[in-house]
Coordinates of C-alpha atoms and ligand atoms in Angstrom, one line a residue:
Chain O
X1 CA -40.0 32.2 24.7
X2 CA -43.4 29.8 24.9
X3 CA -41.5 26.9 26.6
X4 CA -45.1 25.1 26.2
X5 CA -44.7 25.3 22.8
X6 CA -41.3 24.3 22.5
X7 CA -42.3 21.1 24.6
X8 CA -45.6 20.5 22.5
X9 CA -43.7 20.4 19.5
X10 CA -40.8 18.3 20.3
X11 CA -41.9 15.0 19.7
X12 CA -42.9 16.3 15.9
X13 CA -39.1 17.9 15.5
X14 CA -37.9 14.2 17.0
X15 CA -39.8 12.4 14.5
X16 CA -38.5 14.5 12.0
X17 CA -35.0 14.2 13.1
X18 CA -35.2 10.6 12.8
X19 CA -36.5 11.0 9.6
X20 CA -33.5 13.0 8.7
X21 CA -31.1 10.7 10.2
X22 CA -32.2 7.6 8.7
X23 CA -32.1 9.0 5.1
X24 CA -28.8 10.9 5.9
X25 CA -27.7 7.8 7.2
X26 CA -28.2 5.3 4.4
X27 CA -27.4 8.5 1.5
X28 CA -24.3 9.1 3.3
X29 CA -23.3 4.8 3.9
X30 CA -23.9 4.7 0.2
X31 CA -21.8 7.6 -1.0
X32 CA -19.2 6.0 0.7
X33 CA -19.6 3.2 -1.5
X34 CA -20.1 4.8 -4.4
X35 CA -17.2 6.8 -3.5
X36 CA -15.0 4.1 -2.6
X37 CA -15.5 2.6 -5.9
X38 CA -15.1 5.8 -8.4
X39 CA -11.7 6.0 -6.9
X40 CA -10.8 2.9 -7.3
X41 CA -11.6 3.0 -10.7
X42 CA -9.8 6.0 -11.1
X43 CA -6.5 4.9 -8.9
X44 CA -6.2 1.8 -11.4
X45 CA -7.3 4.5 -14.3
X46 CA -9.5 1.4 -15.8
X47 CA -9.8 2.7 -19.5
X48 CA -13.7 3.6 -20.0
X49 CA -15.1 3.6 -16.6
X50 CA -12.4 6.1 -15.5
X51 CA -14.0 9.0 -17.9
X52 CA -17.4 7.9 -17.0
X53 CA -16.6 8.2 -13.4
X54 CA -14.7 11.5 -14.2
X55 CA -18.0 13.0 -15.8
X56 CA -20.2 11.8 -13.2
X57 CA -17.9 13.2 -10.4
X58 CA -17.9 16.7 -12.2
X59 CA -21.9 15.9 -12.5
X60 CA -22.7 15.6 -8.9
X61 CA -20.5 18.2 -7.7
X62 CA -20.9 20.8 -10.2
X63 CA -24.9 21.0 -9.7
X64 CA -27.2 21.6 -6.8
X65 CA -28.9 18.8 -4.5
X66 CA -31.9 20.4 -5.7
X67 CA -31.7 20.6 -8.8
X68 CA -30.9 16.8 -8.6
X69 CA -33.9 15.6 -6.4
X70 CA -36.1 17.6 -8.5
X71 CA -34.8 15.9 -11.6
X72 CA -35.0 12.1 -9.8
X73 CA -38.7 13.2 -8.3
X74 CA -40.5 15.2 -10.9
X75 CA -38.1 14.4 -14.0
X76 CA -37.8 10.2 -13.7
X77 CA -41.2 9.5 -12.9
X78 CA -42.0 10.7 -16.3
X79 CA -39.9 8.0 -18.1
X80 CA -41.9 5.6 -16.1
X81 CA -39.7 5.1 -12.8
X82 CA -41.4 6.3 -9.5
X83 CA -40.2 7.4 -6.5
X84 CA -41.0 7.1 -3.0
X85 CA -40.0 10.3 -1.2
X86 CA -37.8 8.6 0.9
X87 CA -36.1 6.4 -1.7
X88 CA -35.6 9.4 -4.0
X89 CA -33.8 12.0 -1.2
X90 CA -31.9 8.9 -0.4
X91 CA -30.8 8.4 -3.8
X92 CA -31.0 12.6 -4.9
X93 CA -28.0 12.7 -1.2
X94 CA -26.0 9.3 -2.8
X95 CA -25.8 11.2 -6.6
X96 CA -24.2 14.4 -4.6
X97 CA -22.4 12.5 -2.0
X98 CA -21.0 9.7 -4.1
X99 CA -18.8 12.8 -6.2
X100 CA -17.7 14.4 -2.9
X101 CA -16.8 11.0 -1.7
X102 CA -14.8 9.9 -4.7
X103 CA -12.9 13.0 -4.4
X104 CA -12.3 12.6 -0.4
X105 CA -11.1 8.6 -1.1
X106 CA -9.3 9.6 -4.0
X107 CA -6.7 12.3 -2.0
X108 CA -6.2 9.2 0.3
X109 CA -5.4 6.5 -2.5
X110 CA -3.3 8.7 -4.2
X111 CA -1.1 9.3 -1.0
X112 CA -0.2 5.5 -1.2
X113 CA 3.3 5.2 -2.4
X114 CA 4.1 3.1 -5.4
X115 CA 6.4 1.1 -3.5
X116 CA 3.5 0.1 -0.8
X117 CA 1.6 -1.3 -3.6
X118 CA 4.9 -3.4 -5.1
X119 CA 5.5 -4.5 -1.1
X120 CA 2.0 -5.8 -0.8
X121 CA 2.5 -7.5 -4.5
X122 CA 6.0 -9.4 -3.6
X123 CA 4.1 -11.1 -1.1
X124 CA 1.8 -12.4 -3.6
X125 CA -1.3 -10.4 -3.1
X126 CA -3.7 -10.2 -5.6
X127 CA -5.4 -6.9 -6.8
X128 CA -8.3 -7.1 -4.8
X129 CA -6.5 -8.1 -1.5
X130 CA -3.9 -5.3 -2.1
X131 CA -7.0 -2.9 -2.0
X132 CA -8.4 -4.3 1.0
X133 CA -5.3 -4.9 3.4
X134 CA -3.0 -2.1 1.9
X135 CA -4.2 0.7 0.2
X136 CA -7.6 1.5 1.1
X137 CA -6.4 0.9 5.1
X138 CA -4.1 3.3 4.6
X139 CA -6.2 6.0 1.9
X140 CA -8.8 5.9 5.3
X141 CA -6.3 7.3 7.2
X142 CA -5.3 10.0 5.0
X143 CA -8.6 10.6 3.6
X144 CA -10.7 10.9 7.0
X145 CA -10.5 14.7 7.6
X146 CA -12.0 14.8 4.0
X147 CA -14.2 12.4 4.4
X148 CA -15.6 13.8 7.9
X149 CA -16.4 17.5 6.3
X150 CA -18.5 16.0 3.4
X151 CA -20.2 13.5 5.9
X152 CA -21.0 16.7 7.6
X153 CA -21.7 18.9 5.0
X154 CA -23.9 15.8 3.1
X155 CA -25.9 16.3 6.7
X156 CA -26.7 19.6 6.3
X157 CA -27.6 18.8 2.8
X158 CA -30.4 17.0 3.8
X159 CA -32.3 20.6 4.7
X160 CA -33.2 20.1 0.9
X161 CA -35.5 17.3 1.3
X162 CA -37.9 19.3 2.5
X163 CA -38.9 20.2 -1.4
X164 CA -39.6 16.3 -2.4
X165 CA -42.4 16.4 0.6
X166 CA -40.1 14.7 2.7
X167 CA -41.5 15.8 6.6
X168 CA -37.8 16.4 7.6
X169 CA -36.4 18.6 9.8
X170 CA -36.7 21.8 7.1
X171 CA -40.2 20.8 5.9
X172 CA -41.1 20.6 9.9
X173 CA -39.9 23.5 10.4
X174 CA -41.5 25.7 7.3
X175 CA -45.1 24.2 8.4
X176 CA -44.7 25.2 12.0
X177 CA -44.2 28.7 11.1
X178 CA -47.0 29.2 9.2
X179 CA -48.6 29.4 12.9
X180 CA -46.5 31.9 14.1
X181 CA -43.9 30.9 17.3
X182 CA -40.8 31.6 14.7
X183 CA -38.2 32.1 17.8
X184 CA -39.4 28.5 19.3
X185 CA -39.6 27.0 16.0
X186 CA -36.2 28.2 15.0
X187 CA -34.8 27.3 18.3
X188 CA -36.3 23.6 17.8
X189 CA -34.6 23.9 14.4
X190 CA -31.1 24.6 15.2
X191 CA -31.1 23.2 18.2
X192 CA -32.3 19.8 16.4
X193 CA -29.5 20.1 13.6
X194 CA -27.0 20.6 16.4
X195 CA -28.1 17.6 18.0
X196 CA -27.8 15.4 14.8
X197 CA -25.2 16.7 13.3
X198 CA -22.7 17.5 16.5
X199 CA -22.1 14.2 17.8
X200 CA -21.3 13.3 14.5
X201 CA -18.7 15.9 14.5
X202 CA -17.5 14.8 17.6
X203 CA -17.3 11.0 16.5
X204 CA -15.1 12.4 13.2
X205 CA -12.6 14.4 15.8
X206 CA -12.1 11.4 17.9
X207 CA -11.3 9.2 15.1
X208 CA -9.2 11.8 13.7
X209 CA -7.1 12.1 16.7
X210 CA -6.8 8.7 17.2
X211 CA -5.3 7.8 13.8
X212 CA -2.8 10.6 14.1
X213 CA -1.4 8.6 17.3
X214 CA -1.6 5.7 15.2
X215 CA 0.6 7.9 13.3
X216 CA 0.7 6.3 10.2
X217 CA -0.6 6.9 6.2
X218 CA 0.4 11.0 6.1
Chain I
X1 CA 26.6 -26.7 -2.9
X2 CA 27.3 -25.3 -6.2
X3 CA 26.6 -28.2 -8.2
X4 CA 23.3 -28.6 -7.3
X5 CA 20.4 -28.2 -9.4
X6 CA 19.3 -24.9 -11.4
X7 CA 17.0 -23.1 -9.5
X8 CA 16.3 -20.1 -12.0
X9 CA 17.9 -19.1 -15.2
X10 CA 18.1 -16.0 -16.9
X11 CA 18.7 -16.3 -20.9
X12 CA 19.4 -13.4 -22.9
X13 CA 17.1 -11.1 -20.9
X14 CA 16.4 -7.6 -22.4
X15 CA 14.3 -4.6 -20.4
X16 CA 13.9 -1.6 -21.9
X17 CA 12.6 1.8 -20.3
X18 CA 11.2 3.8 -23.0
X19 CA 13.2 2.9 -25.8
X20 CA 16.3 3.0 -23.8
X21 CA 18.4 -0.5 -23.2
X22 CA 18.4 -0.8 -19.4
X23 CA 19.2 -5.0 -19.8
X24 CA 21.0 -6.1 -23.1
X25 CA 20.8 -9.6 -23.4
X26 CA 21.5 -10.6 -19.5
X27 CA 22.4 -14.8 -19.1
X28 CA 22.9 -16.2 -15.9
X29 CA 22.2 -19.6 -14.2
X30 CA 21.5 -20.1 -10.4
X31 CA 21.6 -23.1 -8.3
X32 CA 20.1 -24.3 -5.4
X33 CA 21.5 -22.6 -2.6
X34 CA 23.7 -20.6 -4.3
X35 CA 24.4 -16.8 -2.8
X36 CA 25.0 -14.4 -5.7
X37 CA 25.8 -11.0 -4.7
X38 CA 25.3 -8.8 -7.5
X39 CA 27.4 -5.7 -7.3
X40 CA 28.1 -2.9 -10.2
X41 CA 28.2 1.2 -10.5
X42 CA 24.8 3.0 -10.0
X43 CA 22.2 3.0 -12.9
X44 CA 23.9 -0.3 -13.8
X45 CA 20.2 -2.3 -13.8
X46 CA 20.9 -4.3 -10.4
X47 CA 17.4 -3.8 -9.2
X48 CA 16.2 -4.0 -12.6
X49 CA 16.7 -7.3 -12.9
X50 CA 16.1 -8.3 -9.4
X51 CA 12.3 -6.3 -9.9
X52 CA 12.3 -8.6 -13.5
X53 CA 12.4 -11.7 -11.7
X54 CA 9.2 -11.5 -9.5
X55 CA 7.3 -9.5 -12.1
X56 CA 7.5 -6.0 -10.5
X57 CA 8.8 -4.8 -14.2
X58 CA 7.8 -6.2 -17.4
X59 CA 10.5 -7.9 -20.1
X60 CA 11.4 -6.7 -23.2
X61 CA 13.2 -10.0 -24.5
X62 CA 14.7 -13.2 -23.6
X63 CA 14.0 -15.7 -21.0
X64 CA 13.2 -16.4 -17.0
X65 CA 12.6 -20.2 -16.3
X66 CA 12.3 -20.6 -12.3
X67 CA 12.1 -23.9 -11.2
X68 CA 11.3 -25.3 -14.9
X69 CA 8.4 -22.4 -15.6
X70 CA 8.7 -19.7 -17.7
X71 CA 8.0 -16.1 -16.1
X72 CA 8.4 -14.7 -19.6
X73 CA 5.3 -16.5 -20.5
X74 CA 2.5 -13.5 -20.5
X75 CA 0.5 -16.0 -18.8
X76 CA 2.3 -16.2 -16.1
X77 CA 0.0 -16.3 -12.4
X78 CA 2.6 -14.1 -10.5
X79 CA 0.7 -14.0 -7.2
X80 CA 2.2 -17.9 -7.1
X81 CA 5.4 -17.1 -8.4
X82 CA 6.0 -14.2 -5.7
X83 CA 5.3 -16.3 -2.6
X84 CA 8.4 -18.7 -4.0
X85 CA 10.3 -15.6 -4.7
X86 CA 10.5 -13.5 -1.4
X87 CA 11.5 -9.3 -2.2
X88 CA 13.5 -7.2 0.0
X89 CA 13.4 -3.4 -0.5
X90 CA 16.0 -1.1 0.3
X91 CA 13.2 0.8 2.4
X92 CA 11.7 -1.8 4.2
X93 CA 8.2 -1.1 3.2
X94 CA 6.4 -2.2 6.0
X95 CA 2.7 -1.7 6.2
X96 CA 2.7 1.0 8.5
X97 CA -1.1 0.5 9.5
X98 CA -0.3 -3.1 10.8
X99 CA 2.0 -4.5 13.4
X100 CA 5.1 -6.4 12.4
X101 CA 3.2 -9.3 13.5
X102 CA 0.4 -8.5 11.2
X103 CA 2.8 -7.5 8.4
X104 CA 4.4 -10.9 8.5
X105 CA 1.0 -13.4 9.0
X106 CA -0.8 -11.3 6.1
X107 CA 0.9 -13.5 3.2
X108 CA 0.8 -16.5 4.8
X109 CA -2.7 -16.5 6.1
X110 CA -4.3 -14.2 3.3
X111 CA -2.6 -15.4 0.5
X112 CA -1.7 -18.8 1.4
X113 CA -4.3 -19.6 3.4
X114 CA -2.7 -21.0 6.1
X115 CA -4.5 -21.2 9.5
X116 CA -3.3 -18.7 12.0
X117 CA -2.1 -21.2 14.2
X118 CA 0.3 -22.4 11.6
X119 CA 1.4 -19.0 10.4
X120 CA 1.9 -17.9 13.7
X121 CA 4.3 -21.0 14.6
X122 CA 6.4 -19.5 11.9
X123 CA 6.2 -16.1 12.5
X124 CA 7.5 -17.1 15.9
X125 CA 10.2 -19.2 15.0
X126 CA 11.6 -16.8 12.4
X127 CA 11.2 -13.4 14.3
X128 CA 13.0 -15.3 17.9
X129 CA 15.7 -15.5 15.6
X130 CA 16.1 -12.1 14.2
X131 CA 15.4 -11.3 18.1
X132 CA 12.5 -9.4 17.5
X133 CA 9.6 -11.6 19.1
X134 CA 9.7 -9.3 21.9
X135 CA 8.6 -6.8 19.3
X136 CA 5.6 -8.3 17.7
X137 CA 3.4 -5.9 18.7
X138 CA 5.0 -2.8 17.9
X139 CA 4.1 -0.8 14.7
X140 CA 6.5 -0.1 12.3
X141 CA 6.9 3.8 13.2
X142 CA 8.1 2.3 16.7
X143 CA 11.2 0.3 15.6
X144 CA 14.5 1.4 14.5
X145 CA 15.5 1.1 10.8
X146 CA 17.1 -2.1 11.3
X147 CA 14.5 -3.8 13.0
X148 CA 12.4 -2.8 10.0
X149 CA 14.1 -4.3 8.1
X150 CA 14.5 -7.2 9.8
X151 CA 10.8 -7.5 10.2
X152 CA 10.8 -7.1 6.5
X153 CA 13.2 -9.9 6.0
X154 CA 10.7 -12.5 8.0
X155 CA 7.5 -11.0 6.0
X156 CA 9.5 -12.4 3.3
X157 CA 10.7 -15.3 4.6
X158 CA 7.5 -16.2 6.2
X159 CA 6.1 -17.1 2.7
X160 CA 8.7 -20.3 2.6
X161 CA 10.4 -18.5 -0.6
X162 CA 12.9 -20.7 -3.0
X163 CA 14.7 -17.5 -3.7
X164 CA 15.4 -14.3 -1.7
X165 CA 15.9 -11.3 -3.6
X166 CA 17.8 -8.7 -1.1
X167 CA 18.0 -5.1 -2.9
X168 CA 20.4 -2.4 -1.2
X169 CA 18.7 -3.9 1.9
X170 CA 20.8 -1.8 4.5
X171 CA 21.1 1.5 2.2
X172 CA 18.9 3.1 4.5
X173 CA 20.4 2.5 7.6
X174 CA 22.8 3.9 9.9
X175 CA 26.0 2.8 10.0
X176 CA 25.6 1.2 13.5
X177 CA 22.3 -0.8 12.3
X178 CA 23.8 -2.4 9.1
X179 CA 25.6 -5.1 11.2
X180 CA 22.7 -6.4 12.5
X181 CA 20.8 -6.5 9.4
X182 CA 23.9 -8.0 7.5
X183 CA 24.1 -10.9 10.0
X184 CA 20.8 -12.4 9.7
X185 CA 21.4 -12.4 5.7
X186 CA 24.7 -14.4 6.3
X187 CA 23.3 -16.6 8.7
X188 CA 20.3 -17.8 5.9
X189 CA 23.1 -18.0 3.7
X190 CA 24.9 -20.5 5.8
X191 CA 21.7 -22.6 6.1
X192 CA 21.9 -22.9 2.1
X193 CA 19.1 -20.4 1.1
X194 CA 19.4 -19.6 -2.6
X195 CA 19.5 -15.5 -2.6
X196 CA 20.6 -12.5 -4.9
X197 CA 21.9 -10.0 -3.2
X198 CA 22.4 -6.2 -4.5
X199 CA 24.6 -4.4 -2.2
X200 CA 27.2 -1.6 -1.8
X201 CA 28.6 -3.2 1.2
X202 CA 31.9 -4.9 -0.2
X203 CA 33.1 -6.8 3.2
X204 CA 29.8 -8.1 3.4
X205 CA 29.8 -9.0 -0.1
X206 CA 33.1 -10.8 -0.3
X207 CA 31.8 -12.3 3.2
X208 CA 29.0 -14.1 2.1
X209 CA 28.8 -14.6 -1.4
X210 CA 29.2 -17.9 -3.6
X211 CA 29.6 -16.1 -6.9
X212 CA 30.1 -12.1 -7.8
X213 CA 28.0 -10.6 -10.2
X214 CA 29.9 -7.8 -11.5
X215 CA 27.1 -5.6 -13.7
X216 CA 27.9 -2.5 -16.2
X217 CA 26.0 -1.2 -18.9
X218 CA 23.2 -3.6 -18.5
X219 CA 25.0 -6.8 -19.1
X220 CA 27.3 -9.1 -16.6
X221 CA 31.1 -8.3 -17.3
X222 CA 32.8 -10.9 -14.5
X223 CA 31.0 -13.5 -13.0
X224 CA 33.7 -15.2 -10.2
X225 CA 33.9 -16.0 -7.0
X226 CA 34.7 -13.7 -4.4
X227 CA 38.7 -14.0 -3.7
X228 CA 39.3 -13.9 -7.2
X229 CA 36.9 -10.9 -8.2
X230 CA 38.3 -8.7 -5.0
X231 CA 42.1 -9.2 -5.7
X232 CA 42.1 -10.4 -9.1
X233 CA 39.4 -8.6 -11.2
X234 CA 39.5 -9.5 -14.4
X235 CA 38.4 -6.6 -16.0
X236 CA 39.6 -3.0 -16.3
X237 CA 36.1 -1.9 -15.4
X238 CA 36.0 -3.9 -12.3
X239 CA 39.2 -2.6 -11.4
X240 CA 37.8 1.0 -11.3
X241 CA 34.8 -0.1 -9.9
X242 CA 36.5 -1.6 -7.1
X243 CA 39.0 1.6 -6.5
X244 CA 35.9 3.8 -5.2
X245 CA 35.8 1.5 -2.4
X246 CA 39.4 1.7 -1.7
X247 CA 39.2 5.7 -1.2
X248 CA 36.2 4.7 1.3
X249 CA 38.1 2.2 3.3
X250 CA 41.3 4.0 3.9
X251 CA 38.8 7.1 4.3
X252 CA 36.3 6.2 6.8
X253 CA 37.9 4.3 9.8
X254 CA 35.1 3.4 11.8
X255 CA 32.4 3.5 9.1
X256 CA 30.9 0.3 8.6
X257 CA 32.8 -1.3 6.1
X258 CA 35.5 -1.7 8.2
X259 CA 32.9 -2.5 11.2
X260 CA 31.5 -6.0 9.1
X261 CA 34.8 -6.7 8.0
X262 CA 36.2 -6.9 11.2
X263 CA 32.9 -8.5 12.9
X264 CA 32.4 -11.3 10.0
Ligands
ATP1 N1 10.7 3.3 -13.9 C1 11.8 3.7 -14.7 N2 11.6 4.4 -15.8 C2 12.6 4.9 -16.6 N3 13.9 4.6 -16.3 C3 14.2 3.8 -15.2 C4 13.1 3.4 -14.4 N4 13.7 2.6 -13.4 C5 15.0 2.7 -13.6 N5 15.3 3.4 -14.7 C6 16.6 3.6 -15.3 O1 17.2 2.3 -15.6 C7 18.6 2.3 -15.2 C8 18.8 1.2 -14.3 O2 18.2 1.4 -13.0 P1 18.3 0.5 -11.8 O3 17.5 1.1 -10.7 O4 18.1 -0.9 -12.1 O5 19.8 0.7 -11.4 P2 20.7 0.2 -10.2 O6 21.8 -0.6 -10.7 O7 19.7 -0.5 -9.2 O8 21.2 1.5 -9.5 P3 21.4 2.0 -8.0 O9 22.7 1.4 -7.6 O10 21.5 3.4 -8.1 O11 20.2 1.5 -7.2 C9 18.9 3.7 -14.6 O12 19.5 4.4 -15.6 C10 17.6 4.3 -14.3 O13 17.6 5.6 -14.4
MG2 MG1 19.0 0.0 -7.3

């Protein structure tokens, strides 16, 4: 092992980690979003959005990330909109995300009893208060370990980047072995994913274990 | 107390659940401050109509006019209507994810945008007298059944309510817990809060009650005051009705129909 190497290298892999953080980041914030609302719109089973949402949940999750980026970066610019790498693998992780995330919310939502919702509307809530200070407290709960795996798997997703010329971690990566050094440069690699992607782990299981002593919502 | 003025009345009220009559024509008047326990054979529509009058189920025919308005009117802004008209379920229905503090200020600050300060004063008046100020801070999972429900009774109450609508409110509980529950219902009824009350508990009933609501097959069959509906029923069907209780009485020595009655 060239521990010179590994050294000379690092600052690229760190750049490229932030990189990969800040797009996994803001893809992942808004697939929560995006999630958040699909399942909303399919707990109240609002009469047209609810099959659109339903088409566009089977959508993101029935193809591959890469088949979406290549559609957003090589396929939209051709109908006139154009893409920044960066906006388009944020956008390309929020189209694949935002499916999982609907489906992770909507196990939680759906595990809110009837008679919650009728309790929070006795006191006069209205719809939109019910949401936020009963049901989607309470879907959180019961929706986190779901939630956690695709934040995590949505992390590893961003390995795809790499094909929209995004200098990520991946696209690092491939370059550096083009010189040779593969057993530094895959060290760098996995040993950079680890350090993205196992804290975040870490934050999911504390959380986790917290809201079971809280002991409420399953 | 009884001739005071109509607080809600219910004209000819019908509710259907798919196709099928659950309320055929229901009429009754309540005054201020009255207590109406509402008693009747399972499937009879007791929570029905209780879940009609704040909106929880929609009506099929006839009227609701609380305090003058008409809640049969599709137009109706229920989010106002249910803070006059506080709900008590027979399984509490706490939010679990909040304290019982938290459960009773969210109405009043959220809905009714009252400052914390204020809601708080109230909280704490009404939760030193179910005894459960000590307890503010506890989630729901931590607190017996009848605490819950207590709590549940000042998230209600906390909301200044006209009406209290009490549904099988200490079905749930164990025996020894009932008493507890039971007591702060009688004491609101002795400060003249108007309330409908659906319960099994017949000592209770008899206890606190201004009128009996006797309901069968979705329609009100006596309507009298307690002494006269408990010894003098007017009706074959009440008769029967009451009998099941009989068997329980003389069958269950310390269960807690004989506890309230002896305690009230
Ligand atoms: N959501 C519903 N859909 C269909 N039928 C219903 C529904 N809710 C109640 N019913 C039926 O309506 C009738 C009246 O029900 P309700 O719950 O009002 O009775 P109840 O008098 O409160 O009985 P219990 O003493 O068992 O609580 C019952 O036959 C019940 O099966
Ligand atoms: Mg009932």
């Amino acid at each position: 092992m060239d521990l010179d190497f590994i050294l000379a290298k690092g600052p690229i892999f760190l750049a490229a980690a932030q990189l990969t953080v800040t797009v996994a980041f803001f893809g992942i914030l808004l697939s929560a979003v995006v999630g958040l609302l699909c399942a909303v719109v399919k707990f109240y089973r609002w009469p047209v959005a609810h099959r659109l949402v339903s088409a566009y949940i089977e959508l993101a999750r029935n193809t591959p990330l890469m088949v979406q980026l290549f559609f957003l970066y090589f396929g939209l610019p051709r109908l006139g909109f154009i893409w920044e790498g960066q906006t388009c693998a944020i956008l390309g992780l929020t189209f694949l995300g935002g499916g999982y995330m609907a489906e992770a919310f909507r196990g939680g939502l759906s595990a809110v009893g009837k008679d919650q919702v009728e309790a929070g509307l006795s006191i006069g809530l209205n719809r939109f208060q019910l949401l936020r200070y009963v049901i989607v407290p309470q879907a959180l709960a019961v929706s986190l370990p779901a939630i956690s795996a695709t934040t995590i798997f949505l992390m590893k997703e961003t390995s795809v980047f790499s094909i929209v010329a995004l200098p990520d971690l991946m696209y690092v990566a491939k370059d550096l072995l083009k010189e040779g050094h593969s057993s530094e440069t895959n060290t760098l690699l996995v040993a950079s994913y680890l350090a993205v992607i196992l804290p975040i782990s870490l934050i999911f299981a504390w959380l986790e274990r917290r809201l079971r002593f809280a002991g409420f919502g399953s | 107390m009884l001739s005071g003025q109509v607080v809600l009345k219910i004209k000819d009220l019908v509710k259907n659940y798919d196709q099928r009559a659950v309320l055929k024509g229901l009429t009754l008047t309540v005054s201020q401050g009255e207590v109406l326990v509402v008693i009747g054979p399972s499937g009879c529509g007791k929570s029905t109509l209780l879940r009609c009058l704040n909106g929880l189920e929609p009506v099929n025919g006839g009227q609701i006019i609380f305090e003058g308005q008409y809640l049969t009117d599709p137009q109706t802004n229920w989010s106002r209507i249910r803070q006059r008209v506080g709900m008590v379920f027979q399984n509490y229905e706490l939010f679990p994810h909040l304290t019982a503090l938290e459960n009773i200020l969210l109405g009043p600050i959220k809905v009714q945008n009252k400052s914390r300060e204020e809601a708080l004063a109230k909280a704490e008046y009404w939760l030193n007298r179910v005894d459960l100020w000590d307890r503010r801070h506890s989630f729901p999972r931590q607190l017996s059944g009848g605490q819950k429900q207590r709590v549940a009774i000042v998230r209600a109450l906390a909301m200044d309510p006209e009406i209290m609508l009490f549904d099988e409110v200490t079905a749930s509980l164990d025996p020894e817990m009932v008493r507890e529950v039971l007591d702060v219902i009688t004491n609101l009824a002795q400060e003249g809060l108007t309330m409908l009350i659906v319960t099994h508990e017949m000592a209770f009933a008899r206890a606190v009650a201004d009128r009996i609501i006797f309901l069968d097959d979705g329609g009100i069959v006596e309507d009298s005051t307690p002494d006269v509906f408990f010894q003098n029923p007017a009706t074959e069907r009440a008769r029967r009705f009451l009998n099941i209780f009989h068997y329980d009485d003389i069958h269950k020595p310390n269960g807690s129909l004989n506890l309230a009655k002896n305690n009230l």
